Amino acid sequence: MVTLKEALSLDEKQILALKEELVQNITKNKHIGAYVEQLTSSEIKSNGVGIPIAIKDNINVKGTELTCGSNILKGYIAPYNATVIDKLEESGLCPFGRANMDEFAMGSSTESSCYGKTLNPIDNTKVPGGSSGGSAAVVASGCAIAALGTDTGGSIRQPASYCGVVGMKPTYGRVSRYGIAAYSSSLDQCGPITQNVEDAAILYDIISGYDHKDSTSANVDYTPVAPNLDSSKKLTIAVIDNFIDEASDEIKEAMQKTIELLENDGHTIVHKNMMDTKNILSSYYIIATAEASANLSRYDGIRYGNQVVGKNLQDTYLQTKSSGFGEEVQKRIMLGSFVLSSGYYDAYYIKAQKVRHLIKDEFDKIFQDADLILNPVAPTTAPKFGAFKSSLEMYLSDIYTISVNLAGLPAISVPVSKDKDGMPIGLQYIGKAYQEQTLFDGALNLEKLVQYK
């Protein structure tokens, strides 16, 4: 499969041929369930020419259905483009199919979608990660040259790690959230999932920048990253020792081998510690579910989406939401409503926000002595379907990624090795806010050192 960089130099005839090749790959890999909708050969020819990019099903593409993997939005047609889609089209790219996802981005395995689960293309008995599991799976299976996903607590990086591709979460506010269905507004960010680091930098450059339509967009100076990539820089890289302690033996081994590679290449490794991951996990799920309960209150079947008519207005709301939302989404809405309720707001939500501030302070302290932080993406490689016996077990798979979202920092997952079953192991670099150039430089260096195949 051609890379995004290579695709940018194709002519119109070659782009059409590329799309035809993708359609053939999609048909061949239909059993994976990575796409919920994709263009047919006839639609490709009438859809104009643009380099095809897969789009997660929570990003508005004008004139196409958007469901967020939920029954409650079945039949909803997007009336406008998200800003990231406009930016793609302005750069000669185009949306190509809707990638499957956990319902409303709530999950770590892409099992909760109303369309059914997505399979890991490397081993179909295992999960592709979530919530952007569809976006990672289409890239890993050769059904897309690149994709857009969203990351609330690791939902780009974790599936990228499980599927052996590159996934990048930008600094909060660097990429516009306008036109992207919100899960947790203070945590969500859109980012690229690609075949390699350079492609991720190219796609990141395309979608980044200030947007006056998004009140959370950062109005800061922006210099394109991809033209200035430099893998020769010697960096000081921090390793958080107490985080590694909770990883599997195979993840620990991958970390150690990677650290040795970095040291042999002239980088300086410093060892640090952070607060207990249990406190980070608690803070994240209180804040995320609180914001989700507010954001998802709009899906009532009255203004848009499916409606189940009840005996009265209250019963209509009840019936619509009960049948429209899946079990995991209902759990998180209930938890979020609880922590925001009178008598519990100070005890839970306010305390979680204080812990969030402490997490950011700890990152700031580490970055006084380091350019980047090297960390596992997940405590294990991709588990088999059904391995998560409870929601809590699923939440624990996010322990290494959620702190990045709470602090609003950029991070990138790069595949570095494989476990005994041949499943990918990804490690992540975490960078300083708005210092994506250093993040990508370090990631490109890491990619060259490990020579992952």
mmCIF file with all atom_site columns, N, CA and C in Angstrom, residues 382-428:
data_model
loop_
_atom_site.group_PDB
_atom_site.id
_atom_site.type_symbol
_atom_site.label_atom_id
_atom_site.label_alt_id
_atom_site.label_comp_id
_atom_site.label_asym_id
_atom_site.label_entity_id
_atom_site.label_seq_id
_atom_site.pdbx_PDB_ins_code
_atom_site.Cartn_x
_atom_site.Cartn_y
_atom_site.Cartn_z
_atom_site.occupancy
_atom_site.B_iso_or_equiv
_atom_site.pdbx_formal_charge
_atom_site.auth_seq_id
_atom_site.auth_comp_id
_atom_site.auth_asym_id
_atom_site.auth_atom_id
_atom_site.pdbx_PDB_model_num
ATOM 1   N N  . ALA A 1 382 ? -2.862  -6.660  22.631 1.00 0.00 ? 382 ALA A N  1
ATOM 2   C CA . ALA A 1 382 ? -4.302  -6.797  22.405 1.00 0.00 ? 382 ALA A CA 1
ATOM 3   C C  . ALA A 1 382 ? -4.862  -8.069  23.038 1.00 0.00 ? 382 ALA A C  1
ATOM 4   N N  . PRO A 1 383 ? -5.846  -7.931  23.925 1.00 0.00 ? 383 PRO A N  1
ATOM 5   C CA . PRO A 1 383 ? -6.446  -9.119  24.541 1.00 0.00 ? 383 PRO A CA 1
ATOM 6   C C  . PRO A 1 383 ? -7.474  -9.768  23.612 1.00 0.00 ? 383 PRO A C  1
ATOM 7   N N  . LYS A 1 384 ? -7.850  -10.984 23.924 1.00 0.00 ? 384 LYS A N  1
ATOM 8   C CA . LYS A 1 384 ? -8.899  -11.662 23.163 1.00 0.00 ? 384 LYS A CA 1
ATOM 9   C C  . LYS A 1 384 ? -10.262 -11.051 23.469 1.00 0.00 ? 384 LYS A C  1
ATOM 10  N N  . PHE A 1 385 ? -11.201 -11.216 22.563 1.00 0.00 ? 385 PHE A N  1
ATOM 11  C CA . PHE A 1 385 ? -12.563 -10.769 22.820 1.00 0.00 ? 385 PHE A CA 1
ATOM 12  C C  . PHE A 1 385 ? -13.113 -11.502 24.037 1.00 0.00 ? 385 PHE A C  1
ATOM 13  N N  . GLY A 1 386 ? -13.785 -10.753 24.891 1.00 0.00 ? 386 GLY A N  1
ATOM 14  C CA . GLY A 1 386 ? -14.343 -11.332 26.103 1.00 0.00 ? 386 GLY A CA 1
ATOM 15  C C  . GLY A 1 386 ? -13.394 -11.343 27.277 1.00 0.00 ? 386 GLY A C  1
ATOM 16  N N  . ALA A 1 387 ? -12.168 -10.839 27.055 1.00 0.00 ? 387 ALA A N  1
ATOM 17  C CA . ALA A 1 387 ? -11.184 -10.833 28.149 1.00 0.00 ? 387 ALA A CA 1
ATOM 18  C C  . ALA A 1 387 ? -11.572 -9.859  29.248 1.00 0.00 ? 387 ALA A C  1
ATOM 19  N N  . PHE A 1 388 ? -12.258 -8.759  28.880 1.00 0.00 ? 388 PHE A N  1
ATOM 20  C CA . PHE A 1 388 ? -12.703 -7.799  29.886 1.00 0.00 ? 388 PHE A CA 1
ATOM 21  C C  . PHE A 1 388 ? -13.994 -8.321  30.516 1.00 0.00 ? 388 PHE A C  1
ATOM 22  N N  . LYS A 1 389 ? -13.893 -8.797  31.746 1.00 0.00 ? 389 LYS A N  1
ATOM 23  C CA . LYS A 1 389 ? -15.058 -9.378  32.427 1.00 0.00 ? 389 LYS A CA 1
ATOM 24  C C  . LYS A 1 389 ? -15.965 -8.316  33.033 1.00 0.00 ? 389 LYS A C  1
ATOM 25  N N  . SER A 1 390 ? -15.461 -7.090  33.148 1.00 0.00 ? 390 SER A N  1
ATOM 26  C CA . SER A 1 390 ? -16.260 -6.007  33.706 1.00 0.00 ? 390 SER A CA 1
ATOM 27  C C  . SER A 1 390 ? -15.784 -4.697  33.101 1.00 0.00 ? 390 SER A C  1
ATOM 28  N N  . SER A 1 391 ? -16.588 -3.650  33.280 1.00 0.00 ? 391 SER A N  1
ATOM 29  C CA . SER A 1 391 ? -16.191 -2.331  32.785 1.00 0.00 ? 391 SER A CA 1
ATOM 30  C C  . SER A 1 391 ? -14.903 -1.866  33.458 1.00 0.00 ? 391 SER A C  1
ATOM 31  N N  . LEU A 1 392 ? -14.733 -2.212  34.750 1.00 0.00 ? 392 LEU A N  1
ATOM 32  C CA . LEU A 1 392 ? -13.539 -1.788  35.480 1.00 0.00 ? 392 LEU A CA 1
ATOM 33  C C  . LEU A 1 392 ? -12.276 -2.366  34.843 1.00 0.00 ? 392 LEU A C  1
ATOM 34  N N  . GLU A 1 393 ? -12.317 -3.639  34.435 1.00 0.00 ? 393 GLU A N  1
ATOM 35  C CA . GLU A 1 393 ? -11.154 -4.242  33.786 1.00 0.00 ? 393 GLU A CA 1
ATOM 36  C C  . GLU A 1 393 ? -10.827 -3.512  32.491 1.00 0.00 ? 393 GLU A C  1
ATOM 37  N N  . MET A 1 394 ? -11.864 -3.111  31.765 1.00 0.00 ? 394 MET A N  1
ATOM 38  C CA . MET A 1 394 ? -11.656 -2.362  30.525 1.00 0.00 ? 394 MET A CA 1
ATOM 39  C C  . MET A 1 394 ? -11.034 -1.011  30.834 1.00 0.00 ? 394 MET A C  1
ATOM 40  N N  . TYR A 1 395 ? -11.505 -0.340  31.889 1.00 0.00 ? 395 TYR A N  1
ATOM 41  C CA . TYR A 1 395 ? -10.971 0.974   32.248 1.00 0.00 ? 395 TYR A CA 1
ATOM 42  C C  . TYR A 1 395 ? -9.484  0.886   32.596 1.00 0.00 ? 395 TYR A C  1
ATOM 43  N N  . LEU A 1 396 ? -9.071  -0.216  33.217 1.00 0.00 ? 396 LEU A N  1
ATOM 44  C CA . LEU A 1 396 ? -7.683  -0.372  33.633 1.00 0.00 ? 396 LEU A CA 1
ATOM 45  C C  . LEU A 1 396 ? -6.720  -0.464  32.446 1.00 0.00 ? 396 LEU A C  1
ATOM 46  N N  . SER A 1 397 ? -7.243  -0.810  31.260 1.00 0.00 ? 397 SER A N  1
ATOM 47  C CA . SER A 1 397 ? -6.382  -0.878  30.084 1.00 0.00 ? 397 SER A CA 1
ATOM 48  C C  . SER A 1 397 ? -5.945  0.508   29.627 1.00 0.00 ? 397 SER A C  1
ATOM 49  N N  . ASP A 1 398 ? -6.554  1.560   30.204 1.00 0.00 ? 398 ASP A N  1
ATOM 50  C CA . ASP A 1 398 ? -6.245  2.945   29.824 1.00 0.00 ? 398 ASP A CA 1
ATOM 51  C C  . ASP A 1 398 ? -5.269  3.632   30.775 1.00 0.00 ? 398 ASP A C  1
ATOM 52  N N  . ILE A 1 399 ? -4.665  2.882   31.699 1.00 0.00 ? 399 ILE A N  1
ATOM 53  C CA . ILE A 1 399 ? -3.920  3.539   32.779 1.00 0.00 ? 399 ILE A CA 1
ATOM 54  C C  . ILE A 1 399 ? -2.733  4.365   32.290 1.00 0.00 ? 399 ILE A C  1
ATOM 55  N N  . TYR A 1 400 ? -2.153  4.015   31.138 1.00 0.00 ? 400 TYR A N  1
ATOM 56  C CA . TYR A 1 400 ? -0.968  4.731   30.665 1.00 0.00 ? 400 TYR A CA 1
ATOM 57  C C  . TYR A 1 400 ? -1.280  5.886   29.720 1.00 0.00 ? 400 TYR A C  1
ATOM 58  N N  . THR A 1 401 ? -2.506  5.970   29.270 1.00 0.00 ? 401 THR A N  1
ATOM 59  C CA . THR A 1 401 ? -2.837  6.989   28.260 1.00 0.00 ? 401 THR A CA 1
ATOM 60  C C  . THR A 1 401 ? -3.648  8.159   28.804 1.00 0.00 ? 401 THR A C  1
ATOM 61  N N  . ILE A 1 402 ? -4.467  7.925   29.827 1.00 0.00 ? 402 ILE A N  1
ATOM 62  C CA . ILE A 1 402 ? -5.430  8.951   30.247 1.00 0.00 ? 402 ILE A CA 1
ATOM 63  C C  . ILE A 1 402 ? -4.775  10.179  30.871 1.00 0.00 ? 402 ILE A C  1
ATOM 64  N N  . SER A 1 403 ? -3.613  10.019  31.497 1.00 0.00 ? 403 SER A N  1
ATOM 65  C CA . SER A 1 403 ? -2.960  11.170  32.130 1.00 0.00 ? 403 SER A CA 1
ATOM 66  C C  . SER A 1 403 ? -2.587  12.226  31.095 1.00 0.00 ? 403 SER A C  1
ATOM 67  N N  . VAL A 1 404 ? -2.273  11.790  29.884 1.00 0.00 ? 404 VAL A N  1
ATOM 68  C CA . VAL A 1 404 ? -1.905  12.709  28.804 1.00 0.00 ? 404 VAL A CA 1
ATOM 69  C C  . VAL A 1 404 ? -3.079  13.613  28.463 1.00 0.00 ? 404 VAL A C  1
ATOM 70  N N  . ASN A 1 405 ? -4.283  13.048  28.397 1.00 0.00 ? 405 ASN A N  1
ATOM 71  C CA . ASN A 1 405 ? -5.474  13.841  28.093 1.00 0.00 ? 405 ASN A CA 1
ATOM 72  C C  . ASN A 1 405 ? -5.826  14.783  29.228 1.00 0.00 ? 405 ASN A C  1
ATOM 73  N N  . LEU A 1 406 ? -5.670  14.308  30.458 1.00 0.00 ? 406 LEU A N  1
ATOM 74  C CA . LEU A 1 406 ? -5.965  15.167  31.601 1.00 0.00 ? 406 LEU A CA 1
ATOM 75  C C  . LEU A 1 406 ? -5.056  16.391  31.628 1.00 0.00 ? 406 LEU A C  1
ATOM 76  N N  . ALA A 1 407 ? -3.812  16.226  31.173 1.00 0.00 ? 407 ALA A N  1
ATOM 77  C CA . ALA A 1 407 ? -2.848  17.333  31.156 1.00 0.00 ? 407 ALA A CA 1
ATOM 78  C C  . ALA A 1 407 ? -2.865  18.102  29.836 1.00 0.00 ? 407 ALA A C  1
ATOM 79  N N  . GLY A 1 408 ? -3.603  17.605  28.830 1.00 0.00 ? 408 GLY A N  1
ATOM 80  C CA . GLY A 1 408 ? -3.710  18.293  27.548 1.00 0.00 ? 408 GLY A CA 1
ATOM 81  C C  . GLY A 1 408 ? -2.462  18.237  26.695 1.00 0.00 ? 408 GLY A C  1
ATOM 82  N N  . LEU A 1 409 ? -1.635  17.195  26.885 1.00 0.00 ? 409 LEU A N  1
ATOM 83  C CA . LEU A 1 409 ? -0.340  17.108  26.212 1.00 0.00 ? 409 LEU A CA 1
ATOM 84  C C  . LEU A 1 409 ? -0.421  16.315  24.906 1.00 0.00 ? 409 LEU A C  1
ATOM 85  N N  . PRO A 1 410 ? 0.564   16.492  24.017 1.00 0.00 ? 410 PRO A N  1
ATOM 86  C CA . PRO A 1 410 ? 0.614   15.677  22.800 1.00 0.00 ? 410 PRO A CA 1
ATOM 87  C C  . PRO A 1 410 ? 1.341   14.358  23.066 1.00 0.00 ? 410 PRO A C  1
ATOM 88  N N  . ALA A 1 411 ? 0.972   13.315  22.322 1.00 0.00 ? 411 ALA A N  1
ATOM 89  C CA . ALA A 1 411 ? 1.618   12.016  22.479 1.00 0.00 ? 411 ALA A CA 1
ATOM 90  C C  . ALA A 1 411 ? 1.467   11.216  21.196 1.00 0.00 ? 411 ALA A C  1
ATOM 91  N N  . ILE A 1 412 ? 2.378   10.279  20.985 1.00 0.00 ? 412 ILE A N  1
ATOM 92  C CA . ILE A 1 412 ? 2.347   9.467   19.772 1.00 0.00 ? 412 ILE A CA 1
ATOM 93  C C  . ILE A 1 412 ? 2.741   8.037   20.097 1.00 0.00 ? 412 ILE A C  1
ATOM 94  N N  . SER A 1 413 ? 1.988   7.081   19.549 1.00 0.00 ? 413 SER A N  1
ATOM 95  C CA . SER A 1 413 ? 2.281   5.664   19.725 1.00 0.00 ? 413 SER A CA 1
ATOM 96  C C  . SER A 1 413 ? 3.021   5.141   18.491 1.00 0.00 ? 413 SER A C  1
ATOM 97  N N  . VAL A 1 414 ? 4.128   4.444   18.732 1.00 0.00 ? 414 VAL A N  1
ATOM 98  C CA . VAL A 1 414 ? 4.946   3.885   17.652 1.00 0.00 ? 414 VAL A CA 1
ATOM 99  C C  . VAL A 1 414 ? 5.151   2.394   17.927 1.00 0.00 ? 414 VAL A C  1
ATOM 100 N N  . PRO A 1 415 ? 4.898   1.517   16.941 1.00 0.00 ? 415 PRO A N  1
ATOM 101 C CA . PRO A 1 415 ? 5.146   0.085   17.165 1.00 0.00 ? 415 PRO A CA 1
ATOM 102 C C  . PRO A 1 415 ? 6.641   -0.184  17.269 1.00 0.00 ? 415 PRO A C  1
ATOM 103 N N  . VAL A 1 416 ? 7.048   -0.975  18.265 1.00 0.00 ? 416 VAL A N  1
ATOM 104 C CA . VAL A 1 416 ? 8.483   -1.213  18.477 1.00 0.00 ? 416 VAL A CA 1
ATOM 105 C C  . VAL A 1 416 ? 8.880   -2.690  18.405 1.00 0.00 ? 416 VAL A C  1
ATOM 106 N N  . SER A 1 417 ? 7.940   -3.593  18.691 1.00 0.00 ? 417 SER A N  1
ATOM 107 C CA . SER A 1 417 ? 8.260   -5.022  18.653 1.00 0.00 ? 417 SER A CA 1
ATOM 108 C C  . SER A 1 417 ? 6.967   -5.829  18.682 1.00 0.00 ? 417 SER A C  1
ATOM 109 N N  . LYS A 1 418 ? 7.092   -7.149  18.838 1.00 0.00 ? 418 LYS A N  1
ATOM 110 C CA . LYS A 1 418 ? 5.931   -8.032  18.901 1.00 0.00 ? 418 LYS A CA 1
ATOM 111 C C  . LYS A 1 418 ? 6.054   -8.974  20.087 1.00 0.00 ? 418 LYS A C  1
ATOM 112 N N  . ASP A 1 419 ? 4.908   -9.455  20.563 1.00 0.00 ? 419 ASP A N  1
ATOM 113 C CA . ASP A 1 419 ? 4.938   -10.422 21.663 1.00 0.00 ? 419 ASP A CA 1
ATOM 114 C C  . ASP A 1 419 ? 5.129   -11.837 21.107 1.00 0.00 ? 419 ASP A C  1
ATOM 115 N N  . LYS A 1 420 ? 5.058   -12.829 21.966 1.00 0.00 ? 420 LYS A N  1
ATOM 116 C CA . LYS A 1 420 ? 5.329   -14.204 21.547 1.00 0.00 ? 420 LYS A CA 1
ATOM 117 C C  . LYS A 1 420 ? 4.311   -14.719 20.538 1.00 0.00 ? 420 LYS A C  1
ATOM 118 N N  . ASP A 1 421 ? 3.126   -14.104 20.493 1.00 0.00 ? 421 ASP A N  1
ATOM 119 C CA . ASP A 1 421 ? 2.092   -14.511 19.547 1.00 0.00 ? 421 ASP A CA 1
ATOM 120 C C  . ASP A 1 421 ? 2.110   -13.679 18.266 1.00 0.00 ? 421 ASP A C  1
ATOM 121 N N  . GLY A 1 422 ? 3.106   -12.802 18.143 1.00 0.00 ? 422 GLY A N  1
ATOM 122 C CA . GLY A 1 422 ? 3.203   -11.975 16.949 1.00 0.00 ? 422 GLY A CA 1
ATOM 123 C C  . GLY A 1 422 ? 2.336   -10.735 16.969 1.00 0.00 ? 422 GLY A C  1
ATOM 124 N N  . MET A 1 423 ? 1.789   -10.379 18.143 1.00 0.00 ? 423 MET A N  1
ATOM 125 C CA . MET A 1 423 ? 0.962   -9.182  18.248 1.00 0.00 ? 423 MET A CA 1
ATOM 126 C C  . MET A 1 423 ? 1.832   -7.958  18.526 1.00 0.00 ? 423 MET A C  1
ATOM 127 N N  . PRO A 1 424 ? 1.466   -6.819  17.936 1.00 0.00 ? 424 PRO A N  1
ATOM 128 C CA . PRO A 1 424 ? 2.294   -5.613  18.064 1.00 0.00 ? 424 PRO A CA 1
ATOM 129 C C  . PRO A 1 424 ? 2.384   -5.096  19.493 1.00 0.00 ? 424 PRO A C  1
ATOM 130 N N  . ILE A 1 425 ? 3.545   -4.523  19.800 1.00 0.00 ? 425 ILE A N  1
ATOM 131 C CA . ILE A 1 425 ? 3.755   -3.792  21.047 1.00 0.00 ? 425 ILE A CA 1
ATOM 132 C C  . ILE A 1 425 ? 4.094   -2.353  20.670 1.00 0.00 ? 425 ILE A C  1
ATOM 133 N N  . GLY A 1 426 ? 3.297   -1.423  21.130 1.00 0.00 ? 426 GLY A N  1
ATOM 134 C CA . GLY A 1 426 ? 3.561   -0.013  20.873 1.00 0.00 ? 426 GLY A CA 1
ATOM 135 C C  . GLY A 1 426 ? 4.003   0.698   22.138 1.00 0.00 ? 426 GLY A C  1
ATOM 136 N N  . LEU A 1 427 ? 4.922   1.632   21.988 1.00 0.00 ? 427 LEU A N  1
ATOM 137 C CA . LEU A 1 427 ? 5.298   2.520   23.082 1.00 0.00 ? 427 LEU A CA 1
ATOM 138 C C  . LEU A 1 427 ? 4.947   3.941   22.673 1.00 0.00 ? 427 LEU A C  1
ATOM 139 N N  . GLN A 1 428 ? 4.744   4.802   23.664 1.00 0.00 ? 428 GLN A N  1
ATOM 140 C CA . GLN A 1 428 ? 4.373   6.174   23.340 1.00 0.00 ? 428 GLN A CA 1
ATOM 141 C C  . GLN A 1 428 ? 5.405   7.172   23.855 1.00 0.00 ? 428 GLN A C  1
#
